[in-house]
PDB file of C-alpha atoms and ligand atoms in Angstrom:
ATOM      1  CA  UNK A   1     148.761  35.240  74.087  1.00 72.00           C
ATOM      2  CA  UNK A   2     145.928  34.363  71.723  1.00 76.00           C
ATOM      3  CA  UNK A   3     144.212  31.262  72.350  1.00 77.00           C
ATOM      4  CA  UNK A   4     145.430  29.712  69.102  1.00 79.00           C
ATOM      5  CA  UNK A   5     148.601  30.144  70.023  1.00 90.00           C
ATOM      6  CA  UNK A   6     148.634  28.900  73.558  1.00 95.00           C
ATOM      7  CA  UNK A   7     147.185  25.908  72.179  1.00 95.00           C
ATOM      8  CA  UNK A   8     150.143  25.414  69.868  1.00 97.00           C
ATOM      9  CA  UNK A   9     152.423  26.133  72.303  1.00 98.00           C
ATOM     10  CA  UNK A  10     150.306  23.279  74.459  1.00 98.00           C
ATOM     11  CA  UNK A  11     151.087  20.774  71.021  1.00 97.00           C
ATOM     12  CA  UNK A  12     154.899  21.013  71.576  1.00 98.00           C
ATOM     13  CA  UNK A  13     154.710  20.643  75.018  1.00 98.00           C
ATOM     14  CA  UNK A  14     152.915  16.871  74.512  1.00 98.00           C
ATOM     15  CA  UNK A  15     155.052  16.544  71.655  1.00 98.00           C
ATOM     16  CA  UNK A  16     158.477  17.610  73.353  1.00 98.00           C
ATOM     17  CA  UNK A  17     157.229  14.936  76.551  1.00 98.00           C
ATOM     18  CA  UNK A  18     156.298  12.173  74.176  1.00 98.00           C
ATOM     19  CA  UNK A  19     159.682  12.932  72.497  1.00 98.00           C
ATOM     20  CA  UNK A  20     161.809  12.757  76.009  1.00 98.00           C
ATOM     21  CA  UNK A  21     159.787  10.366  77.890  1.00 98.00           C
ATOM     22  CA  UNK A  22     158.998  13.207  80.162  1.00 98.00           C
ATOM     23  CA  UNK A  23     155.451  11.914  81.984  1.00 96.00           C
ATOM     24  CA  UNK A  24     152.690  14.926  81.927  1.00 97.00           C
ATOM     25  CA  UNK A  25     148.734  14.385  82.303  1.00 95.00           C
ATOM     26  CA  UNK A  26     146.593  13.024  79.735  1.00 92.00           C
ATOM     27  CA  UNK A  27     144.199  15.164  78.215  1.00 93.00           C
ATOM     28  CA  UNK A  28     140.958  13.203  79.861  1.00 91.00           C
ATOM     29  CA  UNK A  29     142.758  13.459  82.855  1.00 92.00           C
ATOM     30  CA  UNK A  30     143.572  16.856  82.215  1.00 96.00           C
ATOM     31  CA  UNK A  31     140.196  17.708  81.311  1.00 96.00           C
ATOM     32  CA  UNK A  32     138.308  16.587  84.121  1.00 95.00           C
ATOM     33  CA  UNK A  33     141.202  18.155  86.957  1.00 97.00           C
ATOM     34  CA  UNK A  34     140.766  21.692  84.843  1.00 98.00           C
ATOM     35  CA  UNK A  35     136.575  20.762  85.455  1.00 97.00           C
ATOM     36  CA  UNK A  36     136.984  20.739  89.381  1.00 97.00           C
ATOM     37  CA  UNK A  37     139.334  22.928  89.388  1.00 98.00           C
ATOM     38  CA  UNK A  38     137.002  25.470  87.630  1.00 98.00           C
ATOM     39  CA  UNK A  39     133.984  24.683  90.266  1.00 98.00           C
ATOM     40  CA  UNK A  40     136.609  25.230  93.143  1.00 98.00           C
ATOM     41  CA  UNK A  41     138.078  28.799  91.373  1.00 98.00           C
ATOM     42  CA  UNK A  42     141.438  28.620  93.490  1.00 98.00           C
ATOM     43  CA  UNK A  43     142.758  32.030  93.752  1.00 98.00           C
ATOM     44  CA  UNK A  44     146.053  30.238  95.030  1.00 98.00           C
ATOM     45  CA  UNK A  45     147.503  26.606  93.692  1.00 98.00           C
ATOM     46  CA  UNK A  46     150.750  24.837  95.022  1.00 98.00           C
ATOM     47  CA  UNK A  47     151.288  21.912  92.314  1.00 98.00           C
ATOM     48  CA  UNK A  48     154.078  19.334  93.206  1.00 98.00           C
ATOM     49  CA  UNK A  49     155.425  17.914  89.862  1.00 98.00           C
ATOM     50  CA  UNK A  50     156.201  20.620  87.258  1.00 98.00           C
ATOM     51  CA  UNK A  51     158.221  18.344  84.981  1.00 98.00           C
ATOM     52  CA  UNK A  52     157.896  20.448  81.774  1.00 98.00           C
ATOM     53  CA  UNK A  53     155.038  22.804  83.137  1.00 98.00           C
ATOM     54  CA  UNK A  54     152.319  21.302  81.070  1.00 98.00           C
ATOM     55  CA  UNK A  55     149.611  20.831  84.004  1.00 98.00           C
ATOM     56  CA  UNK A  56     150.646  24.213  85.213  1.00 98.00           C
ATOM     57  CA  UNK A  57     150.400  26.288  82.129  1.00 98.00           C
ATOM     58  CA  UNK A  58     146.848  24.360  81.689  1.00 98.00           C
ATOM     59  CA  UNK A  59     145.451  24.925  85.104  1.00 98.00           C
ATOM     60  CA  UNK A  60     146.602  29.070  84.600  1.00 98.00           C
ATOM     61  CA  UNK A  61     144.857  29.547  81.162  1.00 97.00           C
ATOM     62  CA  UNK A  62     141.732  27.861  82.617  1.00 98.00           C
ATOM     63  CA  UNK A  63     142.052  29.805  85.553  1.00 98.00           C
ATOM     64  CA  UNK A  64     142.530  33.335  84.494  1.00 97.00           C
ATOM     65  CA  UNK A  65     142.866  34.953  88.269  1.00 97.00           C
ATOM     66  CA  UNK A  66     144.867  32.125  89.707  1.00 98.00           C
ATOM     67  CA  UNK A  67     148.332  32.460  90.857  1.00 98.00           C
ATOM     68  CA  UNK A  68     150.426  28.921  90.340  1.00 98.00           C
ATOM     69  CA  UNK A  69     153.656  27.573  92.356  1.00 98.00           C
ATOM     70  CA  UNK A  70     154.884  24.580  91.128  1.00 98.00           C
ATOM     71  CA  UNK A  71     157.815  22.378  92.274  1.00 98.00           C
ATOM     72  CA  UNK A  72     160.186  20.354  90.055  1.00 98.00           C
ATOM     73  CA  UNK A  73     163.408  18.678  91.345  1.00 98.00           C
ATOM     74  CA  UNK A  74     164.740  17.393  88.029  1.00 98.00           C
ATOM     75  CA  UNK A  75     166.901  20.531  86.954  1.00 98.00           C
ATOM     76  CA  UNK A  76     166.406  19.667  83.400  1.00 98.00           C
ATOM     77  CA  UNK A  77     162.571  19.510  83.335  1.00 98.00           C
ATOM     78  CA  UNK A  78     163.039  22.494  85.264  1.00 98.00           C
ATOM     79  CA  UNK A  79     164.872  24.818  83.261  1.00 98.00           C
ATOM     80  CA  UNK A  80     162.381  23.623  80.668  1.00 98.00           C
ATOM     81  CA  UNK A  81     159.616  24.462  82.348  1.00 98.00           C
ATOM     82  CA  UNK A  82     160.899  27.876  82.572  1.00 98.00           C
ATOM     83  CA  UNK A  83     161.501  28.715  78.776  1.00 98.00           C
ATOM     84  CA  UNK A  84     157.838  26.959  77.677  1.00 98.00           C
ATOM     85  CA  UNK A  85     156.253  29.278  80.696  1.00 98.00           C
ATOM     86  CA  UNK A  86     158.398  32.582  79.266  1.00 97.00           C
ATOM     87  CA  UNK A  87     156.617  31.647  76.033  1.00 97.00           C
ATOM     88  CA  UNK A  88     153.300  31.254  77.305  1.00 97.00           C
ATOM     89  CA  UNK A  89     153.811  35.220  78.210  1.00 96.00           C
ATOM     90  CA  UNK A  90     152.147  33.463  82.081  1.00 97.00           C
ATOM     91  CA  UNK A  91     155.084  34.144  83.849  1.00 97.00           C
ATOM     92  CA  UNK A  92     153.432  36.666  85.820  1.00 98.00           C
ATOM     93  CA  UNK A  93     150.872  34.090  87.597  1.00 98.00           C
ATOM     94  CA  UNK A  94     153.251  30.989  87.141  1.00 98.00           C
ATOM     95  CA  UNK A  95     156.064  30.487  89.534  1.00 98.00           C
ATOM     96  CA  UNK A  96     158.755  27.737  89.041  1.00 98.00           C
ATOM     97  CA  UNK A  97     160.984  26.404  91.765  1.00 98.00           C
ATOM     98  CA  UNK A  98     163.172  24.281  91.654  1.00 98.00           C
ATOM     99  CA  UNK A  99     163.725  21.844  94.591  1.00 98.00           C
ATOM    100  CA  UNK A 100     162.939  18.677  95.922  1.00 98.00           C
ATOM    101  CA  UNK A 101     159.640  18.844  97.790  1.00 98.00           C
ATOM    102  CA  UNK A 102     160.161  16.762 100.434  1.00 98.00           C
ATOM    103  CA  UNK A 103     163.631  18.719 101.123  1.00 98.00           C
ATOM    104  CA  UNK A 104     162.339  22.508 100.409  1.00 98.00           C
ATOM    105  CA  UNK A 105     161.762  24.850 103.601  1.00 97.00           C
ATOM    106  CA  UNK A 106     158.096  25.407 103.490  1.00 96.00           C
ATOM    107  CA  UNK A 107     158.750  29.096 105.318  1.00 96.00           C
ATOM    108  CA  UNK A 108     160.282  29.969 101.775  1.00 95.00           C
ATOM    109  CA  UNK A 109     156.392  29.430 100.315  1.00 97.00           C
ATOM    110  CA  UNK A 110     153.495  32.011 101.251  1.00 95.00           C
ATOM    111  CA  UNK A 111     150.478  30.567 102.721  1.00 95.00           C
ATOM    112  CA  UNK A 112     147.877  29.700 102.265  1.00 97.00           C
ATOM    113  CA  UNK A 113     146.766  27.999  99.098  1.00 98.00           C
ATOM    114  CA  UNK A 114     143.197  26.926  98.596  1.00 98.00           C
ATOM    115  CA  UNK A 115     144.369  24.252  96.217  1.00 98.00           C
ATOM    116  CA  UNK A 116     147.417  22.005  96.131  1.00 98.00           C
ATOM    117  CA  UNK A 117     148.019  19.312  93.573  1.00 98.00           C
ATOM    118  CA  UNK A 118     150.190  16.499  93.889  1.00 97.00           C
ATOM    119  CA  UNK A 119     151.543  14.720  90.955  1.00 96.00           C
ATOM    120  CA  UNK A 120     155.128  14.131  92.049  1.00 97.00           C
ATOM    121  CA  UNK A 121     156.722  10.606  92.886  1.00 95.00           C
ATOM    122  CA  UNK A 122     153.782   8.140  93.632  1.00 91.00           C
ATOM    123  CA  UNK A 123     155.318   6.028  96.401  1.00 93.00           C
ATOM    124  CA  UNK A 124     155.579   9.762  98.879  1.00 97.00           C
ATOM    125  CA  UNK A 125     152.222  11.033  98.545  1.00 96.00           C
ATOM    126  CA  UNK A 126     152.069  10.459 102.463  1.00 96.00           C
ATOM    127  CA  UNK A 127     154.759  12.141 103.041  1.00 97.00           C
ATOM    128  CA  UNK A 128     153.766  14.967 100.195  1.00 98.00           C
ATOM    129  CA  UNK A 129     150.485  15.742 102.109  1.00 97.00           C
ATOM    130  CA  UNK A 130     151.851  15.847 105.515  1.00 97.00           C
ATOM    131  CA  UNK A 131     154.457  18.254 104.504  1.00 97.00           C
ATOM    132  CA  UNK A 132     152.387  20.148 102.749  1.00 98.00           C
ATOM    133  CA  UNK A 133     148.648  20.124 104.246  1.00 96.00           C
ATOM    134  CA  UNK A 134     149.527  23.427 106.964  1.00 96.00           C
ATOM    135  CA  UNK A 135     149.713  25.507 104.015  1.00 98.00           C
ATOM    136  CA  UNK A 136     145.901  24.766 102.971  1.00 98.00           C
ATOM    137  CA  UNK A 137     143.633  27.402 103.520  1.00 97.00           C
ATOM    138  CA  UNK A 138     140.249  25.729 105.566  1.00 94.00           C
ATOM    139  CA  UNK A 139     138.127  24.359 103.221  1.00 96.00           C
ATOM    140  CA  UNK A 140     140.990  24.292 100.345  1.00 98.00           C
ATOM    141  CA  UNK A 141     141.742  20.888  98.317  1.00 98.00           C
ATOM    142  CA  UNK A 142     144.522  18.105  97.584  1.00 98.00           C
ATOM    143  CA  UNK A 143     144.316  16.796  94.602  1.00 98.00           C
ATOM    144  CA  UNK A 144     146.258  13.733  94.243  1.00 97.00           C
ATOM    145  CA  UNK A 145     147.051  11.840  90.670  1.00 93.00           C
ATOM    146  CA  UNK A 146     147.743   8.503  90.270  1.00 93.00           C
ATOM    147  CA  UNK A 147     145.440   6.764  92.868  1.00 95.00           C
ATOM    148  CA  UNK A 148     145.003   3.533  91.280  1.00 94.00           C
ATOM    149  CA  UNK A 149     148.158   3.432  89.308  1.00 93.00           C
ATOM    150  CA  UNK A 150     146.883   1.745  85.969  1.00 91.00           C
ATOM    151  CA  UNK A 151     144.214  -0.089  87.920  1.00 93.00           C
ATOM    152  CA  UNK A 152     147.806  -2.065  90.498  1.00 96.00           C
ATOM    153  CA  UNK A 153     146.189  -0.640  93.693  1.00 94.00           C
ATOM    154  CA  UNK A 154     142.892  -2.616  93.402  1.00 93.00           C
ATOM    155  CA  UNK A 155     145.120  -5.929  92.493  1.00 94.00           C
ATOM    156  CA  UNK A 156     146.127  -8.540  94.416  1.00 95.00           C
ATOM    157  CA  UNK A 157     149.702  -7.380  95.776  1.00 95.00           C
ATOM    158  CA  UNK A 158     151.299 -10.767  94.070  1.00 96.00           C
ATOM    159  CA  UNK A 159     149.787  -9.655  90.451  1.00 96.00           C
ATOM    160  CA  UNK A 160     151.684  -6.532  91.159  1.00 95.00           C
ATOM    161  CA  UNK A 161     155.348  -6.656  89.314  1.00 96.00           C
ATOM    162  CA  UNK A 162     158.003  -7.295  91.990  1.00 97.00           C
ATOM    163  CA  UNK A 163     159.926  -3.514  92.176  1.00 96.00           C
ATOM    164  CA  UNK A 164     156.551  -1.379  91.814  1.00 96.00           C
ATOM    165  CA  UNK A 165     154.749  -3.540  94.804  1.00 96.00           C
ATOM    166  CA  UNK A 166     156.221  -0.999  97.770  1.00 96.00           C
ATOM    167  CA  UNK A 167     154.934   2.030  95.263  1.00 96.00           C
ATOM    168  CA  UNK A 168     151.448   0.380  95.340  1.00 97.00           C
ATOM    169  CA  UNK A 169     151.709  -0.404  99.246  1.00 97.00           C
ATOM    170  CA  UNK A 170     152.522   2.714  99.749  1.00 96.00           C
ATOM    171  CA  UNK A 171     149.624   4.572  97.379  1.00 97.00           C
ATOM    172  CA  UNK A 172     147.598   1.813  99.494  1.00 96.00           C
ATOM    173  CA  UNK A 173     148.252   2.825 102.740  1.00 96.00           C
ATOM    174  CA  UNK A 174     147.133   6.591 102.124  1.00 96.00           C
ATOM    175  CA  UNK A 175     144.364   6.097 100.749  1.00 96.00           C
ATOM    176  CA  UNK A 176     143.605   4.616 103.813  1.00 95.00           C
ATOM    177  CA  UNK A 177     144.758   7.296 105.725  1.00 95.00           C
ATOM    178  CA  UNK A 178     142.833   9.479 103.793  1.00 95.00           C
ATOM    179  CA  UNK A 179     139.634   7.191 103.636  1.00 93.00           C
ATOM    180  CA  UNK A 180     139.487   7.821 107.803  1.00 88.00           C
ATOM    181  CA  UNK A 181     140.822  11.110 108.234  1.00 95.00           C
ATOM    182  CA  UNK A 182     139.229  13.305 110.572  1.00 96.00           C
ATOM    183  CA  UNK A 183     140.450  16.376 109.186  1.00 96.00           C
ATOM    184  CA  UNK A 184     139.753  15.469 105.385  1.00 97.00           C
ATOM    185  CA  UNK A 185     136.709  14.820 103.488  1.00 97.00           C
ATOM    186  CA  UNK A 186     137.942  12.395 100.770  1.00 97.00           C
ATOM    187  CA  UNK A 187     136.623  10.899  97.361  1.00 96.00           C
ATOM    188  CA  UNK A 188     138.587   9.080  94.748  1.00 95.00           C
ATOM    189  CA  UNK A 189     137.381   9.808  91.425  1.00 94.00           C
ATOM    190  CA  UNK A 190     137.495   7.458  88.097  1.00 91.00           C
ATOM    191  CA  UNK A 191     139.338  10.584  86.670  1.00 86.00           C
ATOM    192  CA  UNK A 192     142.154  10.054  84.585  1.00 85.00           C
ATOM    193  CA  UNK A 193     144.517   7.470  86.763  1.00 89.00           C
ATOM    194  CA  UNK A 194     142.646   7.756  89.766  1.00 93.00           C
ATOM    195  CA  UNK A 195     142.025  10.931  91.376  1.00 95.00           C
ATOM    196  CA  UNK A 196     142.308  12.027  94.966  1.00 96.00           C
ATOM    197  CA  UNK A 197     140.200  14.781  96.243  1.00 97.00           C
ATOM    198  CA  UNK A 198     140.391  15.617 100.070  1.00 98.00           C
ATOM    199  CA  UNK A 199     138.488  18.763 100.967  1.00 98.00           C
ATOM    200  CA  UNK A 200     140.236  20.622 104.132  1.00 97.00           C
ATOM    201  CA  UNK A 201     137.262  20.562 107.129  1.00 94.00           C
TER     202      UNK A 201
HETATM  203  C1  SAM B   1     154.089  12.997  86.434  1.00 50.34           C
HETATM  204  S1  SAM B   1     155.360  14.181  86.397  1.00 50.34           S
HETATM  205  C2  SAM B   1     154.495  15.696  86.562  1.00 50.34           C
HETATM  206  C3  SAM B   1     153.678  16.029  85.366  1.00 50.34           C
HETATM  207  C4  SAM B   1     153.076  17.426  85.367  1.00 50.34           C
HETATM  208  N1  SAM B   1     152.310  17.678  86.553  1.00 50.34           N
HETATM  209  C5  SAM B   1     152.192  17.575  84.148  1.00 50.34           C
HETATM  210  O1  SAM B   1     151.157  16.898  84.057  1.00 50.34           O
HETATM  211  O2  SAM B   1     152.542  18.377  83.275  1.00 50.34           O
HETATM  212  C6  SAM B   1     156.071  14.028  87.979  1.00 50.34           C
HETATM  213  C7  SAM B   1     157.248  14.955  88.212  1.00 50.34           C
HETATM  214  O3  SAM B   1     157.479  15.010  89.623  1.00 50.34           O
HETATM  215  C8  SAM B   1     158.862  15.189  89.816  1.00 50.34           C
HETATM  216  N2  SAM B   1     159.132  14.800  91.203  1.00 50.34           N
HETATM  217  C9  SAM B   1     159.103  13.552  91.741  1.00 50.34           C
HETATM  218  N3  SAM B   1     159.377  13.617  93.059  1.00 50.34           N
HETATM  219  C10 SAM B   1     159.585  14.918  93.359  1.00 50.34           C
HETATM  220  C11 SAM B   1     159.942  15.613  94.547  1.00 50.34           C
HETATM  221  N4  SAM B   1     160.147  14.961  95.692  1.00 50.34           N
HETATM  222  N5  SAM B   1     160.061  16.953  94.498  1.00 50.34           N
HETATM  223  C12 SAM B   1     159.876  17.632  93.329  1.00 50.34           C
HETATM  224  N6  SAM B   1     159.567  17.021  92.164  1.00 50.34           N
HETATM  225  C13 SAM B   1     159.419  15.695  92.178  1.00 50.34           C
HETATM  226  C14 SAM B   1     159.493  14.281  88.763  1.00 50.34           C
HETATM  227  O4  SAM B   1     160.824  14.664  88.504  1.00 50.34           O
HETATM  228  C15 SAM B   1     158.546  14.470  87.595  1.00 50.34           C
HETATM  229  O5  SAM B   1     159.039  15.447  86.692  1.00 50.34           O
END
């Protein structure tokens, strides 16, 4: 697909989220993950979070040789993500599945991948990245969005609204994992929301 084109087909994606309150990257965030990402060259990338495909059509036009499995449980966002990535003409290197990561058998996935990025529900990234960090080829990458969550994980826990406080306890509590893991080297970034990046030893 020409570039022009691709980047039209990009405008209706941020349009069609804005439209259905469907939550995708923003482009500085965007920018900067498609940055590293290009440094790193992943020839494999696991992303958790597909919603409409946005982040994963991105990441496979900036990465021309990649190959791209991305996991959505919302059927809807899904099945969406499936038409915009049949128009993209990237279905070849773009893989949709749809499933709940936490629930999917990871024997239906091919190791390894040198890259995995998380942008799924913020409260499980623990969970997400001990589910998920056996398929990571040595010295692959997690990626995790989100770390500060609008600036609520450096806040005092009582400035925190009442039903997002176990989110940001949880987002909390692996980063400290991550901060001390002997397996990990970790730096959070002032990239977008706050991003994760733990390098596989
Ligand atoms: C922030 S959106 C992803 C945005 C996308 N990466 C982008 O920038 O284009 C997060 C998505 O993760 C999905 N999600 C949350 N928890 C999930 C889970 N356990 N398994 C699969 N998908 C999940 C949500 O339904 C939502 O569509």
């Amino acid at each position: 697909m020409p570039d022009t084109t691709i980047e039209a087909l990009f405008e209706t994606m941020r349009s069609y989220a804005a439209e259905h309150h469907v939550p995708i990257m923003e482009e500085h965030g965007i920018e900067e993950l498609l940055e590293l990402l290009q440094q790193q060259q992943p020839q494999r990338l696991l992303e958790l979070g597909t919603a409409i495909g946005y982040s994963a059509l991105r990441i496979a036009k900036a990465l021309p040789d990649a190959s791209i499995d991305t996991i959505e449980r919302d059927e809807e966002r899904h099945s969406k993500a499936l038409g915009f990535i049949q128009e993209s003409g990237l279905e070849g290197r773009v893989q949709a599945i749809c499933a709940d990561a936490l629930e999917l058998d990871i024997a239906k996935l091919t190791p390894f991948y040198d890259a995995v990025f998380i942008d799924a529900a913020k409260g499980q990234y623990e969970r997400f990245f001990k589910k998920y960090e056996s398929l990571l080829s040595p010295g692959g990458i997690i990626y995790c969005d989100n770390m500060s969550m609008h600036g609520m994980v450096e806040q005092p826990i009582k400035e925190v609204p009442r039903r997002k406080r176990t989110m940001i306890r949880n987002i909390r509590a692996f980063r400290e994992t991550m901060d001390g893991h002997p397996g990990f080297d970790c730096e959070l970034l002032p990239v977008g929301d706050g991003l994760l990046v733990c390098r596989k030893k």
